[in-house]
Each structure stands twice: as C-alpha cells, then as structure tokens.
Coordinates of C-alpha atoms and ligand atoms in Angstrom, one line a residue:
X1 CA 18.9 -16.0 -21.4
X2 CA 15.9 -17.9 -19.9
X3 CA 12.3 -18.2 -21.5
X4 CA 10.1 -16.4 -19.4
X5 CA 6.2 -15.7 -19.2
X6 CA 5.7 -12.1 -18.0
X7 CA 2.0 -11.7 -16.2
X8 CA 1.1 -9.0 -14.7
X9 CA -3.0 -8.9 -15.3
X10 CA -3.6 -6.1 -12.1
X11 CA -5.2 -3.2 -12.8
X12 CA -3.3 -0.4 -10.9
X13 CA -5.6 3.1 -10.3
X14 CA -2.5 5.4 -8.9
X15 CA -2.9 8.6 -7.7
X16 CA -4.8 11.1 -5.4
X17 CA -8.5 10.0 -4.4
X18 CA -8.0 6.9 -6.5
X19 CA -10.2 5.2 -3.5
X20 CA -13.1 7.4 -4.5
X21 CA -13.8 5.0 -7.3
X22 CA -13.7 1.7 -5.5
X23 CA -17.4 1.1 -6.0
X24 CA -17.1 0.9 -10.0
X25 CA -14.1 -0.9 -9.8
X26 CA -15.4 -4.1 -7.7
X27 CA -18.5 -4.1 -10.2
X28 CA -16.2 -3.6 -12.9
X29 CA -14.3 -6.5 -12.1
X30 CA -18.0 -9.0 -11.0
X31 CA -18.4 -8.5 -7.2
X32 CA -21.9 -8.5 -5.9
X33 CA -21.0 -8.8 -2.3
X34 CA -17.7 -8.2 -1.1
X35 CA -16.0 -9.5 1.8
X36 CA -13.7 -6.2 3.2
X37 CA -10.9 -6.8 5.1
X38 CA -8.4 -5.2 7.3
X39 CA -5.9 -4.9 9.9
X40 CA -5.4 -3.8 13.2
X41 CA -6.3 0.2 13.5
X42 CA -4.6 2.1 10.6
X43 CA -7.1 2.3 8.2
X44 CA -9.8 3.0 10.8
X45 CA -7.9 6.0 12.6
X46 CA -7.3 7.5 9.1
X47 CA -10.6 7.2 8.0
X48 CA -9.8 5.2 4.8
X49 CA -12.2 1.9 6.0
X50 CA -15.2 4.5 6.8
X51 CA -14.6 5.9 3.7
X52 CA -14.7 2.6 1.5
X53 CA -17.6 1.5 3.0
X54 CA -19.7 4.7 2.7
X55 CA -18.5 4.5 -1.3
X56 CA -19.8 0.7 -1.5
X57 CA -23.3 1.8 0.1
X58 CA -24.0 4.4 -1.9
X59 CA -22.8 2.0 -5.2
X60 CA -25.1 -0.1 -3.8
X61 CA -23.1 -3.1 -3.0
X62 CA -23.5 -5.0 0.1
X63 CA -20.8 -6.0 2.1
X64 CA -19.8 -7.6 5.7
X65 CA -16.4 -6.8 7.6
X66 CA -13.4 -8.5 9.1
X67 CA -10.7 -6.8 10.3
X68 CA -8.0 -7.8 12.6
X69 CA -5.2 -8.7 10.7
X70 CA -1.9 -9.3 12.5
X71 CA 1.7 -8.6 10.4
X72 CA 2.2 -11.7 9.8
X73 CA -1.1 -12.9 9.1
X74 CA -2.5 -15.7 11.2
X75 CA -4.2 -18.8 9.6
X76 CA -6.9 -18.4 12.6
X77 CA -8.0 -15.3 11.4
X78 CA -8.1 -16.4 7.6
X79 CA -10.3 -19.6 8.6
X80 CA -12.6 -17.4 10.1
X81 CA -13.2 -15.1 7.2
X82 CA -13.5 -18.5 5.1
X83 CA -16.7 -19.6 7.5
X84 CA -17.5 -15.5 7.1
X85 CA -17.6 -15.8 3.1
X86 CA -19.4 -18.5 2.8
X87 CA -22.3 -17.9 5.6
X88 CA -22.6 -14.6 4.0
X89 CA -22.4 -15.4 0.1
X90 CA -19.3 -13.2 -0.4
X91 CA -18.0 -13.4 -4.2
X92 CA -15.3 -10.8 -3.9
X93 CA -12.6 -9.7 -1.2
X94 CA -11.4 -6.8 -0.8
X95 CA -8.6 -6.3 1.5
X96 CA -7.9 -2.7 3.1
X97 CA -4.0 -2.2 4.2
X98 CA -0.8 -3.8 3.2
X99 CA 0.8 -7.2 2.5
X100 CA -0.2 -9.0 5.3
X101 CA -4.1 -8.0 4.8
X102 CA -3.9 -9.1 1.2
X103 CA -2.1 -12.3 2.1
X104 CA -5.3 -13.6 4.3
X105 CA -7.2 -12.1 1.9
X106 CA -5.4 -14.3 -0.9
X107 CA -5.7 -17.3 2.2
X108 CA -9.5 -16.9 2.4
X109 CA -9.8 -16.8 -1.4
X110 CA -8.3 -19.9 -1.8
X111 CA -10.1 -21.7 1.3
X112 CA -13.8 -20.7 -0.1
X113 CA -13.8 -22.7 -3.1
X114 CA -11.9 -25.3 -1.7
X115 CA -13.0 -28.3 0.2
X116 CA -10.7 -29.2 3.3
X117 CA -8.0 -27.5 5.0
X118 CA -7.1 -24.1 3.1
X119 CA -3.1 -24.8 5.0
X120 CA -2.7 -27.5 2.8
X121 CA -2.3 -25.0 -0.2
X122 CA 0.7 -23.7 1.8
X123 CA 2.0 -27.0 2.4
X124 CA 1.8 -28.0 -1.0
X125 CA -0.4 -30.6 -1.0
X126 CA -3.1 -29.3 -2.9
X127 CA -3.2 -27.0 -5.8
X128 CA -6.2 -24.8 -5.8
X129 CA -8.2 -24.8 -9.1
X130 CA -10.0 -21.3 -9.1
X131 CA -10.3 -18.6 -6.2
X132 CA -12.8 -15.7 -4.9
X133 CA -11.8 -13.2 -6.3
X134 CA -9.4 -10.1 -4.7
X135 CA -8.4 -6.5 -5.1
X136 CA -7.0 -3.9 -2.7
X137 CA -6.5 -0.6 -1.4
X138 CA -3.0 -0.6 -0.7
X139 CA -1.9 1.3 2.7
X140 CA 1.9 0.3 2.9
X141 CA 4.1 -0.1 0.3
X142 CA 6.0 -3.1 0.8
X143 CA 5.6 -6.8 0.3
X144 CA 4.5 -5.9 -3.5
X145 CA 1.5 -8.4 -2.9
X146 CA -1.2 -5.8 -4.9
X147 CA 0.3 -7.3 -7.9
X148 CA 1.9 -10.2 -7.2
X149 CA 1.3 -14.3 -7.4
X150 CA 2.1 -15.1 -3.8
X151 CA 0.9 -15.2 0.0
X152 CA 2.5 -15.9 3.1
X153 CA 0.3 -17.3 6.4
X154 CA 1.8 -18.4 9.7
X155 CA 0.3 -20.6 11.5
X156 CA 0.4 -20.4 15.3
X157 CA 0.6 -24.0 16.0
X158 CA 4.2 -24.4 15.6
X159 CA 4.9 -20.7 14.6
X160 CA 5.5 -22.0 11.0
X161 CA 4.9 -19.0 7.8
X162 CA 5.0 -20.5 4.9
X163 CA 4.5 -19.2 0.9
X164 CA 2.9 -20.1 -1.6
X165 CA 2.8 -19.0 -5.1
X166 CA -0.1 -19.3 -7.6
X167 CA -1.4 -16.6 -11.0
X168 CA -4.9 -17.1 -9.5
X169 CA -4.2 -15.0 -6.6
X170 CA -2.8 -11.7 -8.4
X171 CA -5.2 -8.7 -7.6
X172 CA -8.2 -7.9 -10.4
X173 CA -7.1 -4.2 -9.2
X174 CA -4.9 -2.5 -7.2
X175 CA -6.0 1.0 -5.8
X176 CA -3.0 3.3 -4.9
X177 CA -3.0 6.3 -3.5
X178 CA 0.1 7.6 -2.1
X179 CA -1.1 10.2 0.7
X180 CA -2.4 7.3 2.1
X181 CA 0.6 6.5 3.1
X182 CA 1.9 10.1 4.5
X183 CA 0.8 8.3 7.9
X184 CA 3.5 5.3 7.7
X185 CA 5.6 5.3 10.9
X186 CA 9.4 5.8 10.0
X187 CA 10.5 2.1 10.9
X188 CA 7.8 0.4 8.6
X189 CA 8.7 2.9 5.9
X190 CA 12.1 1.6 6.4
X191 CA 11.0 -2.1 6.3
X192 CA 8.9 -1.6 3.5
X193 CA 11.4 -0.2 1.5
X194 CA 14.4 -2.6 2.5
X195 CA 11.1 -5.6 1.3
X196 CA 10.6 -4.2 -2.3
X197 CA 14.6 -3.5 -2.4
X198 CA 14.9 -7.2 -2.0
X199 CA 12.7 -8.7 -4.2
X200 CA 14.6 -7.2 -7.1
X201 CA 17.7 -8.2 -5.5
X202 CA 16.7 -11.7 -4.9
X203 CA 16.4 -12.1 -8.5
X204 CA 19.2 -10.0 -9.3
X205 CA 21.6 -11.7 -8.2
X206 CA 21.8 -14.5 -10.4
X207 CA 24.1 -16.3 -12.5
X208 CA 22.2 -15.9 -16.0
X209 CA 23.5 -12.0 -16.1
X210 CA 23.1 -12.0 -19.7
X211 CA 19.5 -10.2 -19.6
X212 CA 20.4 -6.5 -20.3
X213 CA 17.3 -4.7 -19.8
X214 CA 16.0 -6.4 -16.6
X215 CA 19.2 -6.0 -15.0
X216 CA 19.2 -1.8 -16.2
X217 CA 15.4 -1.4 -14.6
X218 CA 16.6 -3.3 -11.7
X219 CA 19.7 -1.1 -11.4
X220 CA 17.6 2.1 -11.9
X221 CA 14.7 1.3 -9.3
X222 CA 17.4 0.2 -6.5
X223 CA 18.8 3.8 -7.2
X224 CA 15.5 5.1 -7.3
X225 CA 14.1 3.8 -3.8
X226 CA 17.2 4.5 -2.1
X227 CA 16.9 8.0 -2.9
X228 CA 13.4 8.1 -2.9
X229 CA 13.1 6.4 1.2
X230 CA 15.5 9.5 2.4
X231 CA 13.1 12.1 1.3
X232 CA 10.5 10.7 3.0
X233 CA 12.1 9.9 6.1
X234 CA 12.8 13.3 6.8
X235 CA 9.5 14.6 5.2
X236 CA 6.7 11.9 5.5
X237 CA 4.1 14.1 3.6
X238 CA 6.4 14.0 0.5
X239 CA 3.9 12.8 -2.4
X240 CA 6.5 13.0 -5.2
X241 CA 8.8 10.6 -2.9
X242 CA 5.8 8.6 -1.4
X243 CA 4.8 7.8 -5.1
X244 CA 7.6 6.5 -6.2
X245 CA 7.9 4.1 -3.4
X246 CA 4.4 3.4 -4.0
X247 CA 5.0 2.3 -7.3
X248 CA 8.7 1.1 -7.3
X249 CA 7.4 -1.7 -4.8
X250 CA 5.1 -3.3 -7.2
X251 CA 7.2 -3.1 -9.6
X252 CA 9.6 -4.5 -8.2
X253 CA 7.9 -7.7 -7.4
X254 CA 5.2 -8.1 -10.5
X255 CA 8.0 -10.4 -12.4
X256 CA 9.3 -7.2 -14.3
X257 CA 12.6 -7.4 -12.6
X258 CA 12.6 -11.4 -13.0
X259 CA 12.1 -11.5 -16.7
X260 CA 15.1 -13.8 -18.0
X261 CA 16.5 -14.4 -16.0
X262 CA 16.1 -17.4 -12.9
X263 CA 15.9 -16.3 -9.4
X264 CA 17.3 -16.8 -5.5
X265 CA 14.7 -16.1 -2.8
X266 CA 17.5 -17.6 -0.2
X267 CA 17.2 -14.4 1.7
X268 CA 13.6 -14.7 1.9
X269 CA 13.5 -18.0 3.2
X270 CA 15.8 -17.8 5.4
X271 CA 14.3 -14.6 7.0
X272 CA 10.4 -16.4 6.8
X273 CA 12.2 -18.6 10.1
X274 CA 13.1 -14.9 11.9
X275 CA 9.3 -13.8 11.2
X276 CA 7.6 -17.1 12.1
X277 CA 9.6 -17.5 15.5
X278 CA 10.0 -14.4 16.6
X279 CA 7.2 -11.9 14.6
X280 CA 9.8 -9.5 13.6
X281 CA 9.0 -7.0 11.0
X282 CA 9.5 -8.5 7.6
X283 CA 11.8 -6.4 6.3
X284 CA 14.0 -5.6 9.2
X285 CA 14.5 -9.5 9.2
X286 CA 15.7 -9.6 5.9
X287 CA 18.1 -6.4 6.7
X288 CA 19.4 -8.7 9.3
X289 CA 20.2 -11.6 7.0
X290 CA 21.2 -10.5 3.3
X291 CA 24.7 -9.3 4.3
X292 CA 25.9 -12.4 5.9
X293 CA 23.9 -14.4 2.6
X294 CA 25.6 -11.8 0.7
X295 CA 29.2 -13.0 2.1
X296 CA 28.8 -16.4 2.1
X297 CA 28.0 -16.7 -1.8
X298 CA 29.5 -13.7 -3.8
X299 CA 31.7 -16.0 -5.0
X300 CA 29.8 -17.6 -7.1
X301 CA 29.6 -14.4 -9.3
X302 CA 32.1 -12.2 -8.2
X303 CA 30.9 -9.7 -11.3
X304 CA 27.3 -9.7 -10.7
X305 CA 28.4 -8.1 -6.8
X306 CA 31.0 -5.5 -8.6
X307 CA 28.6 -4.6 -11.0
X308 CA 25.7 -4.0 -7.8
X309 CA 28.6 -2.2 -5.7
X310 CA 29.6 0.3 -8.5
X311 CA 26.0 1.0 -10.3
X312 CA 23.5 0.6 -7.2
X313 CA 26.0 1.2 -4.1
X314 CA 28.4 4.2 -6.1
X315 CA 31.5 2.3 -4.5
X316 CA 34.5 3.1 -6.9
X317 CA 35.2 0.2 -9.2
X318 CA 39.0 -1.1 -8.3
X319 CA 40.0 -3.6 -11.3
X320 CA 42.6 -5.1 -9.2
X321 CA 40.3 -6.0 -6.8
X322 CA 36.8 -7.6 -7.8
X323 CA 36.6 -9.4 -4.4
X324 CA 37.2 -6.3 -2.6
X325 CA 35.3 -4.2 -5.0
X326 CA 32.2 -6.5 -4.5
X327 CA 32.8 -6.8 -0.6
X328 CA 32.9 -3.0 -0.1
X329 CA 29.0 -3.1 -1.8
X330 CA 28.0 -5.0 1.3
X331 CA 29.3 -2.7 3.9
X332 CA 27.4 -0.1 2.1
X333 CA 24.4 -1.6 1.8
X334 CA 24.7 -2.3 5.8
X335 CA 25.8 1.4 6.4
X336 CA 22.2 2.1 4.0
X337 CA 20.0 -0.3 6.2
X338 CA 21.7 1.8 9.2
X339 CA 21.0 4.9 8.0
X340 CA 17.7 4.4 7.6
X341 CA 16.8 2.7 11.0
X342 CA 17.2 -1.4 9.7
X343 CA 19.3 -3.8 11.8
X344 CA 22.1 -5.7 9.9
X345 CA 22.2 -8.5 11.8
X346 CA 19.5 -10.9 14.1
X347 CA 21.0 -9.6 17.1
X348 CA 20.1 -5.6 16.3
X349 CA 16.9 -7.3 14.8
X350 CA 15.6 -8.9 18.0
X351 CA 17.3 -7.1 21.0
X352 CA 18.7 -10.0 22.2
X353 CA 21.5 -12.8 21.5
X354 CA 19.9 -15.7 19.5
X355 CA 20.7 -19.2 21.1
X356 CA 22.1 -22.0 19.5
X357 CA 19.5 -24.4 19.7
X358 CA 17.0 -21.4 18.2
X359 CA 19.7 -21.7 15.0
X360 CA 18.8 -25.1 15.0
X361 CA 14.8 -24.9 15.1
X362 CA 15.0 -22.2 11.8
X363 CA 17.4 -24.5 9.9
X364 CA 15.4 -27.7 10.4
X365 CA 12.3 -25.4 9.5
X366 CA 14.1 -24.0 6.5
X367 CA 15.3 -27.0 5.3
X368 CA 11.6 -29.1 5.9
X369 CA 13.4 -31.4 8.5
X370 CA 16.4 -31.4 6.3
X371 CA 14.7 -32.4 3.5
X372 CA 15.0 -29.1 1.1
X373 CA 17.4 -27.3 -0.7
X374 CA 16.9 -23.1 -0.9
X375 CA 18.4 -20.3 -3.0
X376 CA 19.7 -20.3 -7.0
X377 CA 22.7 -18.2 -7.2
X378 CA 24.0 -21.0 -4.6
X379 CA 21.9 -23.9 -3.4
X380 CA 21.7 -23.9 0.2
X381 CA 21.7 -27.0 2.0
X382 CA 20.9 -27.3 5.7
X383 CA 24.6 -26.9 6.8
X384 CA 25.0 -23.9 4.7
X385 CA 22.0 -22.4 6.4
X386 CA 23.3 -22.8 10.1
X387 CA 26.6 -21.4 8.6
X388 CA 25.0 -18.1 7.3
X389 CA 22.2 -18.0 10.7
X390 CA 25.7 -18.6 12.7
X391 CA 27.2 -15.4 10.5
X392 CA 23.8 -13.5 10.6
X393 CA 24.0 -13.8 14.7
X394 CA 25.5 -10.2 15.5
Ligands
NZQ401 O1 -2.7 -3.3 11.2 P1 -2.6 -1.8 11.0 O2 -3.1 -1.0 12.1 O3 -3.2 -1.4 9.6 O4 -1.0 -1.5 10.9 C1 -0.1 -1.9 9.9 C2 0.9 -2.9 10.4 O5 1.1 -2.8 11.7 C3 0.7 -0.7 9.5 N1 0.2 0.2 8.5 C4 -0.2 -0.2 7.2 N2 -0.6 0.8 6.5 C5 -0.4 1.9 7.3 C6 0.1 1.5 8.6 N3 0.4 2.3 9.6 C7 0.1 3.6 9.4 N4 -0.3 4.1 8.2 C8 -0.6 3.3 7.1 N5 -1.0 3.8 6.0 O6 1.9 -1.3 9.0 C9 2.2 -2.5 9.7 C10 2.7 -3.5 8.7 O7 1.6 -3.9 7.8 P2 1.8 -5.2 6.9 O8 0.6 -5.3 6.0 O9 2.2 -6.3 7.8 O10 3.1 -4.8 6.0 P3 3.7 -5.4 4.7 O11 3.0 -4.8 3.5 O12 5.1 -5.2 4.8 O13 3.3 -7.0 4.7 C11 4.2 -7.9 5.4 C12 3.7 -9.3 5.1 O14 3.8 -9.6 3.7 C13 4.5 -10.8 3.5 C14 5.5 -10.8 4.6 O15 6.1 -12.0 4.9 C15 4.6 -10.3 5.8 O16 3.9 -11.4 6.3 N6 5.1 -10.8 2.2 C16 4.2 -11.0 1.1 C17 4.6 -11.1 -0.2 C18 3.7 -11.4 -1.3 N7 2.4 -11.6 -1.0 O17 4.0 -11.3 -2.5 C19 6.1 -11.0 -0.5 C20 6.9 -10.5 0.5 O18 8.2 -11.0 0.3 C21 6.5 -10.8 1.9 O19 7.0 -12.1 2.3
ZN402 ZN1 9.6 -9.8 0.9

C-alpha cells in the first residue's frame, strides 16, 4: 500500500438554491472584488449569471465580467482576464459553469501573481508560488475541477492542451446545485459522466490492488453513476439522479478514489491529443480511446480487469477464463458508452477516418517530441502510443 496525502480543503454548499448564498461565501472566504467568469450562453439563458450578480450587488461586492469561455479553454481568453484582474484590482475569481470555465479561471489565478508568461506553468517551467484566489458555481458535472488540483488550457498556436497540477489551485468553495443542471443537453450529460467515470478508473486500474477501501468506493460510485446517467437521460429533471452525478463527479476526482494507491492517467493523455487537434468533447474522446488502452495493457493485471468486469460491469466471473472474463468487461463498457450516446472509437468520435500522419502529430505531442513516457499500470512509450491511436482508429 502506498503513503498518501489526502487533501481535499473545498468547501462544497450542495443542494437547492445553494447559489442564493454566494455573496457570504466569497466574503467568507476574503474577496473584495471578484473577477466572474463564464462561458459561452448557458448560464445567461438560464438566468444563473443575472442571478449571481444581483446577489453580489446587493452583498455589496463589486465585481467586473468576462465570459466567453470555449470547451476547451483558450490561453487567449485566460491572458485577457489576467490584464482584466489586474487593471481592475480583482482579488477573487469566481468562475460560473463547468470544467473548462474553472480551468481559465485556475489559468488567470496563476498568471496575476506571476510575472511572465502564465503558459509556462503548463509547460513546466515555472512553479507558481501563491494564486488569486477561486471558487465556483458548478453548471456541469464533469471534469471534477470544483474540487480538484488541476487545469487544462490549449493554446491555439499549435493546438497544444496541456495540464498542470498544483494544491493552490483547489476551489475555496464549491457551490452545487443540482437543478442547475436539469438544462444539460443529453450528449454532455453523457460526456460528463463517461469524464468522472474515468478519473476513478484511471486510478483504479493499478498494480498496487492491495488498498481495500478505495477500491470498494471506487467500485460503488462506478455502479452508482452508471445507474444514476440512465435515469437522467430519459428524465433530465430527475434531482435525485442529477444529485448524485453532481456529487459522484467530485468525488471521484478530489483524490478520494486515489488514496493508496499510485495512478495511470494514460487515457487521459492520450485523449488531451484528440481534444487539442480536433476540439472534441472531452469525454466522448476518452470513450473513444479507453477500450483500445484497455486491450493493449490488461495484461499486466489480468485480476484487477476481472475484478472491474464482474463488480462494476455484472459480467459473470468464468474461473477458467480470467483473460476472457476481463475482456468481456471491455465490450461492456463499449456497449455502456453506446448506450448512452459515447463513441468507442476516434472514428465514431470525429465523423471521419483519422489519417496516418494525424497518428503521428498526437504521438510526437504525447510523447513531448518523443521525449516522455505516459501511463502507470503500463508505461507508454511513443511506439506504444501509435499502437493503441492505430487500435483506437475505428
Ligand atoms: O459555454 P456554455 O454555453 O456554458 O456551454 C457549456 C459547454 O458548451 C455547456 N454547459 C455547461 N453547463 C450547462 C451547459 N449547457 C446547458 N446547461 C448547463 N447547466 O456544456 C459544455 C461543456 O462545458 P465544459 O465546461 O467544457 O465541460 P466540462 O466540465 O466537461 O469541462 C471540460 C474541460 O475540463 C478539462 C477538459 O480537458 C476540458 O477542457 N478537464 C479538467 C480537469 C480538471 N481541471 O481537474 C480534469 C478533467 O480530466 C478534464 O481534463
Ligand atoms: Zn477528465
């Protein structure tokens, strides 16, 4: 069993009006003038962003506006709210909608109290020493970034998204309010589930399987959200159902599901290439991936796949056949992603056959010009991403 550090400091308000008391909440946590920030029209047409800004008037705290943010959030954007912040004397964001409004909101956090260029944070070449700080009003349950460490930007020049991981950048508080997400279109209820499924997977499947209790919760909330994502496909306006998406997808990637145990992210990184190149839908990219990742290295723990086909995937357990036993899981997890409206592979995912020499951009992106290794459960070198792109094709 691995040491581990579990830190999950987020303050999580869950339930009906939760929004309502915003206003306390940013004083609560030190903002005097907040930066709020949102996407494209969502949380306008619902409302919500009238709504939180009426709440912060009459709380008396003064704020200035930047919406526009793009799935996939664009670095342009997130340099412009960094000029924004500091013109205006922000000292607190406060990012209206989903992952990708949180992740420029983490972005411009970092790049106000930093001197130089905020993308060299995401290329690693500086580590940021504080942060403004963030909190949200979660829209779309998801990427799991109200309570996590991490933040993902692409840049458009070069179409490259990149991650990058830090305890600074977890949320002071995390408003959730599931009927706010009763407006969710079917595919990126889908793709939002299929995210959050996979961040407990990616860690999941590991080799250090000796960590009981993490593997029990992650068994339970993969159950959980694959029940739960049926219900409210067919009845969007389910609260019972929407709440325990809502929830399962921050637990499912605050570290709970990684304690002890180390973790993979091969999936991910593989599927950050499909998002960057071709703006796909997070989610539905990594539908298109994990099976053929899931092929190519069950065999380095031919249990740990047995033991996810029989107690997440209810395929009957057939002790004379582990390898068939753990294979069967996979075709049921594609027949799940198809059932609920996910491609399984790049070919369903972008409408189109890849080419050859678009194989070869993601893998020398992937690998840093052939320079990095990626995944746990089995290292990936470059060769063994073209192999699993080459599998993923469709
Ligand atoms: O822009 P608007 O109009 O708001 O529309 C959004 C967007 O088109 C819409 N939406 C959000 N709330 C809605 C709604 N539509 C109707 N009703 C609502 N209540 O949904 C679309 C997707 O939103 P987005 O924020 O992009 O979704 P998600 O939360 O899936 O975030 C995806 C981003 O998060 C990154 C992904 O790579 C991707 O860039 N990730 C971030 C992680 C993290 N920070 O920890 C981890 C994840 O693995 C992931 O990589
Ligand atoms: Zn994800």
């Amino acid at each position: 069993m691995k040491d581990f550090k579990y830190y999950a400091p987020t303050e999580v308000v869950f339930g009906k009006d939760s929004e309502n008391q915003v206003a306390q909440l940013v004083k609560k946590h030190g903002g005097t003038k907040v930066l709020v920030h949102y996407g494209g029209q969502s949380a306008v047409k619902s409302g919500l962003l009238d709504k939180i800004c009426g709440l912060l008037e009459e709380g008396g705290i003064p704020f200035v506006k930047l919406g526009g943010v793009v799935p996939n959030p664009r670095l342009s954007l997130a340099q412009r709210g960094i000029e924004l912040c500091r013109k205006e004397g922000v000292d607190f964001i406060l990012a209206v909608g989903g992952g990708s409004v949180i992740d420029s909101s983490k972005c411009i956090g970092y790049g106000v109290c930093m001197e130089g260029d905020v993308w060299d944070v995401y290329l690693g070449k500086v580590t940021p020493k504080k942060m403004l700080p963030l909190a949200c009003v979660l829209t779309i349950p998801a990427a799991g970034s109200e309570m996590s460490e991490s933040s993902v930007i692409t840049n458009e020049d070069g179409d490259v998204k990149l991650g990058y991981s830090n305890n600074l950048s977890r949320p002071k508080f995390a408003i959730m309010n599931p009927e706010r997400t009763f407006t969710l279109p079917p595919y990126q209820t889908a793709a939002g589930v299929t995210d959050m499924m996979m961040h407990t997977m990616e860690r999941y499947f590991t080799k250090d399987d000796d960590m009981d209790i993490t593997t029990d919760m992650a068994e339970a909330l993969l159950r959980s959200m694959k029940n739960a994502v049926f219900a409210v496909l067919k009845n969007p306006q389910d609260y019972r159902y929407r709440a325990q998406i809502m929830w399962g997808g921050s637990l499912m990637h605050n570290g709970l599901t990684g304690c002890g145990i180390s973790d993979d992210w091969a999936t991910h990184q593989l599927e950050h290439e499909l998002s960057g190149m071709f703006d796909v839908t997070h989610g539905a990219g990594l539908a298109a991936v994990w099976p053929s990742w899931a092929r190519y290295v069950m065999h380095e723990n031919v249990s740990r796949f047995v033991r996810f086909s029989v107690n997440v995937m209810d395929v009957p357990n057939d002790f004379t056949d582990p390898e068939g036993t753990a294979l069967r899981g996979i075709e049921a997890m594609e027949r799940f992603y198809h059932a609920i409206g996910m491609p399984i592979n790049i070919k369903e995912l972008i409408g189109r056959n890849i080419t050859n020499e678009e194989i070869k951009e993601m893998v020398r992106k992937c690998s840093r010009d052939y320079q990095r290794t990626c995944g746990c459960l089995k290292v990936l070198k470059a060769d063994d991403m073209e192999a699993i792109y080459m599998m993923a094709r469709g």
